């Protein structure tokens, strides 16, 4: 947790805690925080003056580059940060909170260096890794954090109750932190981040371990904070998760910002990401088809076998218009048909793959737009009687998709 001693002026007004004025000694009315069962639509793209800036920031750990030449600005509202494990999200967030120093570049918060006391006063941080005094109760832990912020004992008490109510943890606040579930630990970390009513909230994987009901409650809370003018940076490795919160996301891969913009635009770019599929199929027709249309051998047809048997079926011939010709091997036939599909970028034949059983061929197809491609592939397999034995994706992972956004090459046999 960041050291927040002396970082907050206890006397200033608090939008964050206005929903729990009944807990303040001078409150005149009772108001209770409530959560929406169905959260409202995501807030629009952040607007207003930048709160947090990353200006060509780099951070490395020995030979490992954690963050590489990142330029990004955050305004009031919610910005989602998406990336696979190891992409650099947590390092970027530690830079934002002043817990790590940039090796290159600047990280100002409203014009103040992120490591300065003036900047830290404006930041609330919910780290991914748990950092607790395990022997304390949840209430004692949050209250201790409030005291470290510089609040008086009385003010620390009412602020603690306010944030516990805000994260819906009052009923379990008396329990020892050591016995908390993952979801409860997430809530207590969020509570301490909200104590001093920060302008900037940096939340690293806040939904991890949260049950569906608690997730909806948190989404509603984050949207409410954004509506109050707070700036929230929320990380996740799932784009779908952040779609419920915001239309504005930054995608991170290999320490760099790969894309920034609205979710719809980024999804459109992901649709164009080439992915690879390995298809294994029998080199012969299925038994049911062969029983309906018996194969004709070259010997039976009285014709010589093909000169390039590797290109064609070694035994079966095709009789068309009274002429005998070779039958293209089923794997080559499939490759040729796949190259006619508009989604296909490249096809590679697996002719010398030792892992293929006898009588089985294979192709690796590289395509874009997975939904229309798989629909077309399904029709092709059914209509042309391909005996597909196995099909698997080779690179359909978050890392591969995000890597594409940084630029990559397409290998294989491209369509002419």
Short mmCIF file of C-alpha atoms in Angstrom, two decimals:
data_model
loop_
_atom_site.label_atom_id
_atom_site.label_comp_id
_atom_site.label_asym_id
_atom_site.label_seq_id
_atom_site.Cartn_x
_atom_site.Cartn_y
_atom_site.Cartn_z
CA UNK A 1 0.00 0.00 0.00
CA UNK A 2 1.34 3.50 -0.70
CA UNK A 3 2.48 5.55 2.30
CA UNK A 4 -0.21 8.20 2.62
CA UNK A 5 0.83 9.84 5.87
CA UNK A 6 0.06 13.51 5.72
CA UNK A 7 -1.42 13.16 2.29
CA UNK A 8 -4.94 14.30 3.00
CA UNK A 9 -6.53 17.39 4.46
CA UNK A 10 -9.10 15.92 6.87
CA UNK A 11 -11.13 19.08 6.90
CA UNK A 12 -11.98 19.25 3.21
CA UNK A 13 -15.33 18.17 1.82
CA UNK A 14 -15.69 14.66 0.48
CA UNK A 15 -17.85 13.66 -2.47
CA UNK A 16 -16.81 10.08 -1.89
CA UNK A 17 -18.21 9.91 1.61
CA UNK A 18 -21.33 12.00 1.09
CA UNK A 19 -23.42 8.83 0.79
CA UNK A 20 -22.63 8.04 4.46
CA UNK A 21 -23.16 11.40 6.13
CA UNK A 22 -24.94 9.66 9.00
CA UNK A 23 -21.57 8.36 10.19
CA UNK A 24 -20.05 11.83 10.43
CA UNK A 25 -20.34 13.46 13.89
CA UNK A 26 -21.89 16.56 12.33
CA UNK A 27 -24.32 14.78 10.01
CA UNK A 28 -27.90 16.00 10.05
CA UNK A 29 -29.54 13.29 7.96
CA UNK A 30 -29.16 9.60 7.25
CA UNK A 31 -28.23 8.36 3.80
CA UNK A 32 -27.23 4.83 2.98
CA UNK A 33 -25.13 3.71 0.03
CA UNK A 34 -27.01 1.45 -2.35
CA UNK A 35 -25.91 -0.59 -5.35
CA UNK A 36 -27.64 -1.24 -8.64
CA UNK A 37 -28.47 -4.85 -9.35
CA UNK A 38 -28.11 -4.09 -13.06
CA UNK A 39 -25.35 -1.51 -13.55
CA UNK A 40 -25.99 1.34 -15.98
CA UNK A 41 -24.34 1.57 -19.37
CA UNK A 42 -20.59 2.26 -19.44
CA UNK A 43 -19.56 5.87 -19.10
CA UNK A 44 -18.43 7.57 -22.31
CA UNK A 45 -14.82 8.21 -23.21
CA UNK A 46 -13.00 10.20 -20.49
CA UNK A 47 -12.99 13.95 -21.05
CA UNK A 48 -11.61 17.09 -19.42
CA UNK A 49 -8.08 18.07 -18.47
CA UNK A 50 -5.59 15.19 -18.15
CA UNK A 51 -5.14 13.88 -14.60
CA UNK A 52 -2.30 11.43 -15.27
CA UNK A 53 0.27 11.47 -18.08
CA UNK A 54 2.85 8.95 -19.21
CA UNK A 55 5.37 10.74 -21.41
CA UNK A 56 7.63 8.28 -23.30
CA UNK A 57 8.07 6.23 -20.14
CA UNK A 58 10.35 3.21 -19.89
CA UNK A 59 11.12 0.98 -16.92
CA UNK A 60 13.39 -2.05 -16.89
CA UNK A 61 14.50 -4.65 -14.37
CA UNK A 62 18.04 -5.57 -15.31
CA UNK A 63 17.87 -6.97 -18.85
CA UNK A 64 14.06 -7.23 -18.75
CA UNK A 65 12.05 -4.28 -20.10
CA UNK A 66 8.88 -3.91 -18.03
CA UNK A 67 7.51 -0.80 -19.78
CA UNK A 68 8.79 0.35 -23.15
CA UNK A 69 8.32 3.92 -24.44
CA UNK A 70 4.74 4.32 -23.20
CA UNK A 71 2.85 7.53 -23.95
CA UNK A 72 -0.66 7.69 -22.51
CA UNK A 73 -2.95 10.26 -20.90
CA UNK A 74 -5.82 9.67 -18.48
CA UNK A 75 -8.70 12.11 -18.01
CA UNK A 76 -11.64 12.07 -15.57
CA UNK A 77 -13.68 8.93 -16.18
CA UNK A 78 -12.71 5.27 -16.55
CA UNK A 79 -9.84 3.98 -18.66
CA UNK A 80 -9.45 0.23 -18.96
CA UNK A 81 -6.00 -1.32 -19.24
CA UNK A 82 -6.03 -4.73 -20.93
CA UNK A 83 -3.16 -7.15 -21.38
CA UNK A 84 -2.00 -10.70 -20.84
CA UNK A 85 -0.03 -11.69 -17.75
CA UNK A 86 3.44 -10.18 -18.01
CA UNK A 87 2.37 -7.47 -20.44
CA UNK A 88 3.52 -4.70 -18.08
CA UNK A 89 0.19 -3.59 -16.58
CA UNK A 90 1.27 -3.81 -12.94
CA UNK A 91 4.55 -2.03 -13.63
CA UNK A 92 2.68 0.78 -15.36
CA UNK A 93 0.36 1.10 -12.36
CA UNK A 94 3.26 1.20 -9.91
CA UNK A 95 4.72 4.02 -11.98
CA UNK A 96 1.36 5.83 -11.80
CA UNK A 97 1.28 5.59 -8.00
CA UNK A 98 4.89 6.65 -7.50
CA UNK A 99 5.86 3.26 -6.07
CA UNK A 100 8.30 2.76 -8.95
CA UNK A 101 10.61 5.27 -10.61
CA UNK A 102 10.73 5.55 -14.39
CA UNK A 103 14.15 4.98 -15.93
CA UNK A 104 13.17 7.19 -18.86
CA UNK A 105 10.35 9.68 -19.35
CA UNK A 106 7.99 11.51 -17.00
CA UNK A 107 4.85 10.53 -15.06
CA UNK A 108 3.11 13.72 -13.84
CA UNK A 109 -0.19 13.78 -11.93
CA UNK A 110 -1.85 17.17 -12.48
CA UNK A 111 1.60 18.57 -13.23
CA UNK A 112 3.31 17.07 -10.15
CA UNK A 113 5.79 14.19 -10.37
CA UNK A 114 4.05 10.95 -9.39
CA UNK A 115 6.64 10.30 -6.67
CA UNK A 116 6.07 13.67 -5.00
CA UNK A 117 3.97 14.02 -1.86
CA UNK A 118 1.62 16.43 -3.63
CA UNK A 119 0.87 13.80 -6.28
CA UNK A 120 0.46 10.93 -3.81
CA UNK A 121 -2.19 12.89 -1.98
CA UNK A 122 -4.37 12.51 -5.05
CA UNK A 123 -3.91 8.75 -5.58
CA UNK A 124 -5.76 5.72 -4.25
CA UNK A 125 -4.17 2.38 -5.06
CA UNK A 126 -5.63 -1.13 -5.01
CA UNK A 127 -2.75 -3.52 -5.81
CA UNK A 128 -3.19 -6.97 -7.28
CA UNK A 129 -0.94 -8.57 -4.65
CA UNK A 130 -2.32 -8.66 -1.10
CA UNK A 131 -0.44 -6.60 1.50
CA UNK A 132 -2.14 -6.86 4.88
CA UNK A 133 -1.56 -7.05 8.59
CA UNK A 134 -3.14 -10.50 8.67
CA UNK A 135 -3.76 -10.54 12.45
CA UNK A 136 -5.97 -7.42 12.30
CA UNK A 137 -9.68 -7.36 11.64
CA UNK A 138 -10.82 -5.74 8.42
CA UNK A 139 -12.08 -2.73 10.34
CA UNK A 140 -8.81 -2.36 12.28
CA UNK A 141 -6.79 -2.57 9.08
CA UNK A 142 -8.75 0.14 7.27
CA UNK A 143 -8.79 2.35 10.35
CA UNK A 144 -5.01 2.00 10.67
CA UNK A 145 -4.64 3.10 7.04
CA UNK A 146 -6.82 6.12 7.83
CA UNK A 147 -4.57 7.04 10.74
CA UNK A 148 -1.53 6.77 8.45
CA UNK A 149 -3.29 9.28 6.19
CA UNK A 150 -3.12 11.77 9.04
CA UNK A 151 -6.72 11.68 10.22
CA UNK A 152 -7.65 12.06 13.87
CA UNK A 153 -8.85 8.96 15.70
CA UNK A 154 -12.50 10.07 15.52
CA UNK A 155 -12.31 10.99 11.86
CA UNK A 156 -10.52 7.74 11.03
CA UNK A 157 -13.41 5.83 12.63
CA UNK A 158 -16.20 7.43 10.63
CA UNK A 159 -14.24 7.35 7.38
CA UNK A 160 -13.56 3.65 7.96
CA UNK A 161 -17.26 2.91 8.45
CA UNK A 162 -18.10 4.97 5.37
CA UNK A 163 -15.78 3.07 3.03
CA UNK A 164 -16.70 -0.31 4.53
CA UNK A 165 -20.31 0.52 3.73
CA UNK A 166 -19.27 1.64 0.28
CA UNK A 167 -17.67 -1.72 -0.54
CA UNK A 168 -20.42 -3.69 1.24
CA UNK A 169 -18.16 -5.23 3.88
CA UNK A 170 -19.62 -3.92 7.14
CA UNK A 171 -21.03 -7.30 8.17
CA UNK A 172 -17.61 -8.99 7.85
CA UNK A 173 -15.46 -6.10 9.06
CA UNK A 174 -15.02 -7.63 12.55
CA UNK A 175 -13.40 -10.79 11.16
CA UNK A 176 -9.64 -11.33 11.05
CA UNK A 177 -8.16 -10.59 7.63
CA UNK A 178 -6.32 -13.93 7.62
CA UNK A 179 -9.68 -15.68 7.31
CA UNK A 180 -10.98 -13.51 4.45
CA UNK A 181 -11.85 -15.01 1.08
CA UNK A 182 -10.24 -13.66 -2.08
CA UNK A 183 -13.30 -11.54 -2.81
CA UNK A 184 -13.34 -10.05 0.70
CA UNK A 185 -9.64 -9.23 0.42
CA UNK A 186 -10.34 -7.37 -2.81
CA UNK A 187 -13.06 -5.34 -1.09
CA UNK A 188 -10.88 -4.42 1.87
CA UNK A 189 -8.08 -3.27 -0.47
CA UNK A 190 -10.58 -1.12 -2.33
CA UNK A 191 -11.85 0.32 0.96
CA UNK A 192 -8.40 1.56 2.01
CA UNK A 193 -7.89 3.07 -1.46
CA UNK A 194 -11.07 5.13 -1.09
CA UNK A 195 -10.33 6.45 2.42
CA UNK A 196 -8.90 9.85 1.51
CA UNK A 197 -11.29 10.57 -1.39
CA UNK A 198 -8.58 10.54 -4.10
CA UNK A 199 -8.96 12.14 -7.51
CA UNK A 200 -7.09 9.26 -9.18
CA UNK A 201 -7.86 5.60 -8.46
CA UNK A 202 -5.42 2.98 -9.74
CA UNK A 203 -7.05 -0.45 -9.49
CA UNK A 204 -5.02 -3.51 -10.47
CA UNK A 205 -7.32 -6.47 -11.31
CA UNK A 206 -10.02 -5.37 -8.82
CA UNK A 207 -12.54 -8.01 -9.99
CA UNK A 208 -10.26 -10.98 -9.30
CA UNK A 209 -12.03 -13.42 -6.97
CA UNK A 210 -15.24 -11.37 -6.76
CA UNK A 211 -18.53 -13.26 -7.03
CA UNK A 212 -21.07 -12.15 -9.71
CA UNK A 213 -23.21 -10.11 -7.30
CA UNK A 214 -20.17 -8.40 -5.81
CA UNK A 215 -18.88 -7.71 -9.31
CA UNK A 216 -22.08 -5.88 -10.22
CA UNK A 217 -21.85 -3.87 -7.01
CA UNK A 218 -18.28 -2.85 -7.79
CA UNK A 219 -19.18 -1.91 -11.36
CA UNK A 220 -21.95 0.32 -10.06
CA UNK A 221 -19.55 1.91 -7.56
CA UNK A 222 -16.89 2.57 -10.19
CA UNK A 223 -19.44 4.14 -12.53
CA UNK A 224 -20.67 6.35 -9.69
CA UNK A 225 -17.12 7.48 -8.91
CA UNK A 226 -16.54 8.29 -12.58
CA UNK A 227 -19.76 10.31 -12.66
CA UNK A 228 -18.38 12.34 -9.72
CA UNK A 229 -15.38 13.34 -11.85
CA UNK A 230 -12.86 10.83 -10.52
CA UNK A 231 -10.21 9.38 -12.82
CA UNK A 232 -10.05 5.57 -12.69
CA UNK A 233 -7.40 3.33 -14.26
CA UNK A 234 -8.63 -0.27 -14.05
CA UNK A 235 -6.61 -3.22 -15.31
CA UNK A 236 -7.84 -6.62 -16.45
CA UNK A 237 -6.74 -9.40 -18.78
CA UNK A 238 -10.29 -9.69 -20.13
CA UNK A 239 -11.61 -7.13 -22.59
CA UNK A 240 -15.20 -8.28 -22.03
CA UNK A 241 -14.92 -7.46 -18.33
CA UNK A 242 -13.97 -3.84 -18.99
CA UNK A 243 -16.67 -3.38 -21.62
CA UNK A 244 -19.21 -3.22 -18.78
CA UNK A 245 -17.37 -0.23 -17.36
CA UNK A 246 -16.06 1.91 -20.16
CA UNK A 247 -15.88 2.45 -23.89
CA UNK A 248 -12.26 3.61 -23.59
CA UNK A 249 -9.46 1.06 -23.23
CA UNK A 250 -5.72 0.81 -23.71
CA UNK A 251 -4.30 -2.55 -24.76
CA UNK A 252 -0.82 -3.42 -23.54
CA UNK A 253 1.54 -6.08 -24.90
CA UNK A 254 5.22 -6.72 -24.25
CA UNK A 255 5.56 -3.52 -22.26
CA UNK A 256 4.09 -1.27 -24.93
CA UNK A 257 0.71 0.32 -25.55
CA UNK A 258 -0.54 -1.57 -28.60
CA UNK A 259 -3.82 0.29 -29.09
CA UNK A 260 -5.90 3.00 -27.43
CA UNK A 261 -9.50 3.82 -28.24
CA UNK A 262 -13.08 2.71 -27.96
CA UNK A 263 -13.84 -0.97 -27.52
CA UNK A 264 -15.71 -1.25 -30.84
CA UNK A 265 -12.73 0.03 -32.83
CA UNK A 266 -10.31 -2.29 -31.06
CA UNK A 267 -12.64 -5.26 -31.53
CA UNK A 268 -12.72 -4.48 -35.24
CA UNK A 269 -8.93 -4.56 -35.32
CA UNK A 270 -8.89 -7.87 -33.44
CA UNK A 271 -11.21 -9.34 -36.07
CA UNK A 272 -8.43 -8.75 -38.62
CA UNK A 273 -5.84 -10.57 -36.54
CA UNK A 274 -4.60 -13.65 -38.46
CA UNK A 275 -4.96 -16.87 -36.47
CA UNK A 276 -3.72 -20.36 -37.33
CA UNK A 277 -5.73 -23.60 -37.41
CA UNK A 278 -4.31 -27.09 -37.90
CA UNK A 279 -6.69 -29.49 -39.65
CA UNK A 280 -6.02 -33.23 -39.92
CA UNK A 281 -8.16 -35.27 -42.32
CA UNK A 282 -8.31 -38.64 -43.99
CA UNK A 283 -6.71 -38.80 -47.43
CA UNK A 284 -9.64 -40.94 -48.57
CA UNK A 285 -13.38 -40.34 -48.69
CA UNK A 286 -15.46 -41.51 -45.70
CA UNK A 287 -16.65 -45.13 -45.88
CA UNK A 288 -20.27 -44.02 -46.34
CA UNK A 289 -19.36 -41.97 -49.40
CA UNK A 290 -17.21 -44.73 -50.89
CA UNK A 291 -20.08 -47.19 -50.59
CA UNK A 292 -22.29 -44.83 -52.60
CA UNK A 293 -19.68 -43.97 -55.23
CA UNK A 294 -17.21 -46.86 -55.53
CA UNK A 295 -13.69 -45.77 -56.37
CA UNK A 296 -12.25 -46.55 -59.79
CA UNK A 297 -8.61 -47.64 -59.88
CA UNK A 298 -6.32 -46.70 -62.73
CA UNK A 299 -5.89 -50.39 -63.52
CA UNK A 300 -9.66 -50.87 -63.78
CA UNK A 301 -9.96 -47.79 -65.96
CA UNK A 302 -7.13 -48.96 -68.17
CA UNK A 303 -5.16 -45.78 -67.65
CA UNK A 304 -1.61 -45.14 -66.42
CA UNK A 305 -1.18 -43.77 -62.86
CA UNK A 306 -0.24 -40.08 -62.41
CA UNK A 307 3.39 -39.07 -62.85
CA UNK A 308 3.38 -37.12 -59.53
CA UNK A 309 1.71 -39.47 -57.04
CA UNK A 310 2.45 -37.12 -54.12
CA UNK A 311 0.09 -34.59 -55.69
CA UNK A 312 -2.76 -37.03 -56.28
CA UNK A 313 -4.42 -40.06 -54.81
CA UNK A 314 -2.20 -43.01 -55.67
CA UNK A 315 -5.04 -45.41 -56.55
CA UNK A 316 -8.26 -43.59 -57.25
CA UNK A 317 -9.06 -42.17 -60.66
CA UNK A 318 -11.74 -39.75 -61.80
CA UNK A 319 -13.86 -40.55 -64.82
CA UNK A 320 -15.37 -37.45 -66.42
CA UNK A 321 -16.88 -37.18 -69.90
CA UNK A 322 -15.45 -40.61 -70.70
CA UNK A 323 -11.90 -39.53 -69.83
CA UNK A 324 -9.83 -40.93 -67.00
CA UNK A 325 -7.82 -38.51 -64.85
CA UNK A 326 -6.07 -38.48 -61.47
CA UNK A 327 -7.93 -37.62 -58.27
CA UNK A 328 -6.36 -34.81 -56.24
CA UNK A 329 -5.40 -35.91 -52.74
CA UNK A 330 -7.97 -34.82 -50.19
CA UNK A 331 -5.56 -32.64 -48.22
CA UNK A 332 -4.46 -30.81 -51.37
CA UNK A 333 -8.05 -30.54 -52.48
CA UNK A 334 -8.97 -28.98 -49.13
CA UNK A 335 -6.03 -26.58 -49.35
CA UNK A 336 -7.13 -25.45 -52.80
CA UNK A 337 -10.71 -24.91 -51.65
CA UNK A 338 -9.61 -23.03 -48.53
CA UNK A 339 -7.65 -20.56 -50.63
CA UNK A 340 -10.91 -19.56 -52.32
CA UNK A 341 -12.36 -18.33 -49.01
CA UNK A 342 -12.03 -14.54 -48.57
CA UNK A 343 -10.99 -14.92 -44.92
CA UNK A 344 -8.00 -17.17 -45.65
CA UNK A 345 -4.55 -15.58 -45.81
CA UNK A 346 -2.32 -18.63 -46.25
CA UNK A 347 -2.37 -22.44 -46.36
CA UNK A 348 0.50 -24.82 -45.63
CA UNK A 349 0.46 -28.57 -46.38
CA UNK A 350 1.79 -31.00 -43.77
CA UNK A 351 3.24 -33.57 -46.16
CA UNK A 352 6.19 -34.78 -44.09
CA UNK A 353 4.83 -34.45 -40.58
CA UNK A 354 5.90 -37.59 -38.65
CA UNK A 355 3.10 -37.12 -36.11
CA UNK A 356 0.42 -37.82 -38.72
CA UNK A 357 -0.90 -41.41 -38.80
CA UNK A 358 -0.79 -43.38 -42.02
CA UNK A 359 -3.54 -42.36 -44.40
CA UNK A 360 -4.01 -38.99 -42.71
CA UNK A 361 -2.96 -35.65 -44.15
CA UNK A 362 -3.05 -32.17 -42.76
CA UNK A 363 -3.03 -28.47 -43.49
CA UNK A 364 -2.33 -25.35 -41.48
CA UNK A 365 -4.60 -22.52 -42.51
CA UNK A 366 -4.08 -18.90 -41.49
CA UNK A 367 -7.21 -16.80 -41.60
CA UNK A 368 -8.91 -13.66 -40.34
CA UNK A 369 -12.44 -12.97 -39.07
CA UNK A 370 -13.01 -16.18 -37.09
CA UNK A 371 -16.83 -16.22 -37.13
CA UNK A 372 -17.36 -16.13 -40.92
CA UNK A 373 -14.31 -18.36 -41.46
CA UNK A 374 -15.55 -21.18 -39.23
CA UNK A 375 -19.01 -20.92 -40.74
CA UNK A 376 -17.52 -21.31 -44.23
CA UNK A 377 -15.23 -24.14 -43.07
CA UNK A 378 -18.17 -26.03 -41.58
CA UNK A 379 -20.13 -25.78 -44.82
CA UNK A 380 -17.10 -26.88 -46.81
CA UNK A 381 -16.51 -29.97 -44.67
CA UNK A 382 -20.17 -31.04 -44.86
CA UNK A 383 -20.73 -30.34 -48.54
CA UNK A 384 -17.50 -31.93 -49.77
CA UNK A 385 -17.49 -34.92 -47.39
CA UNK A 386 -14.14 -34.23 -45.76
CA UNK A 387 -13.33 -36.79 -43.07
CA UNK A 388 -11.83 -34.40 -40.51
CA UNK A 389 -10.06 -36.29 -37.73
CA UNK A 390 -8.75 -33.41 -35.66
CA UNK A 391 -8.73 -29.62 -35.60
CA UNK A 392 -6.89 -27.32 -33.18
CA UNK A 393 -5.94 -23.67 -32.85
CA UNK A 394 -2.22 -22.96 -32.81
CA UNK A 395 -1.98 -19.38 -31.61
CA UNK A 396 -5.44 -18.23 -30.49
CA UNK A 397 -4.15 -16.77 -27.23
CA UNK A 398 -4.26 -13.32 -25.68
CA UNK A 399 -0.53 -12.93 -26.30
CA UNK A 400 -0.90 -13.73 -29.99
CA UNK A 401 -3.79 -11.33 -30.47
CA UNK A 402 -2.08 -8.51 -28.62
CA UNK A 403 1.18 -9.26 -30.39
CA UNK A 404 -0.57 -8.74 -33.71
CA UNK A 405 -1.51 -5.20 -32.69
CA UNK A 406 2.20 -4.43 -32.40
CA UNK A 407 2.85 -5.73 -35.89
CA UNK A 408 3.74 -9.21 -37.09
CA UNK A 409 4.42 -11.29 -40.13
CA UNK A 410 2.24 -13.84 -41.83
CA UNK A 411 4.04 -17.04 -42.80
CA UNK A 412 2.91 -19.73 -45.20
CA UNK A 413 1.68 -19.90 -48.77
CA UNK A 414 -0.22 -16.72 -49.51
CA UNK A 415 -3.03 -16.50 -51.99
CA UNK A 416 -1.99 -15.05 -55.31
#
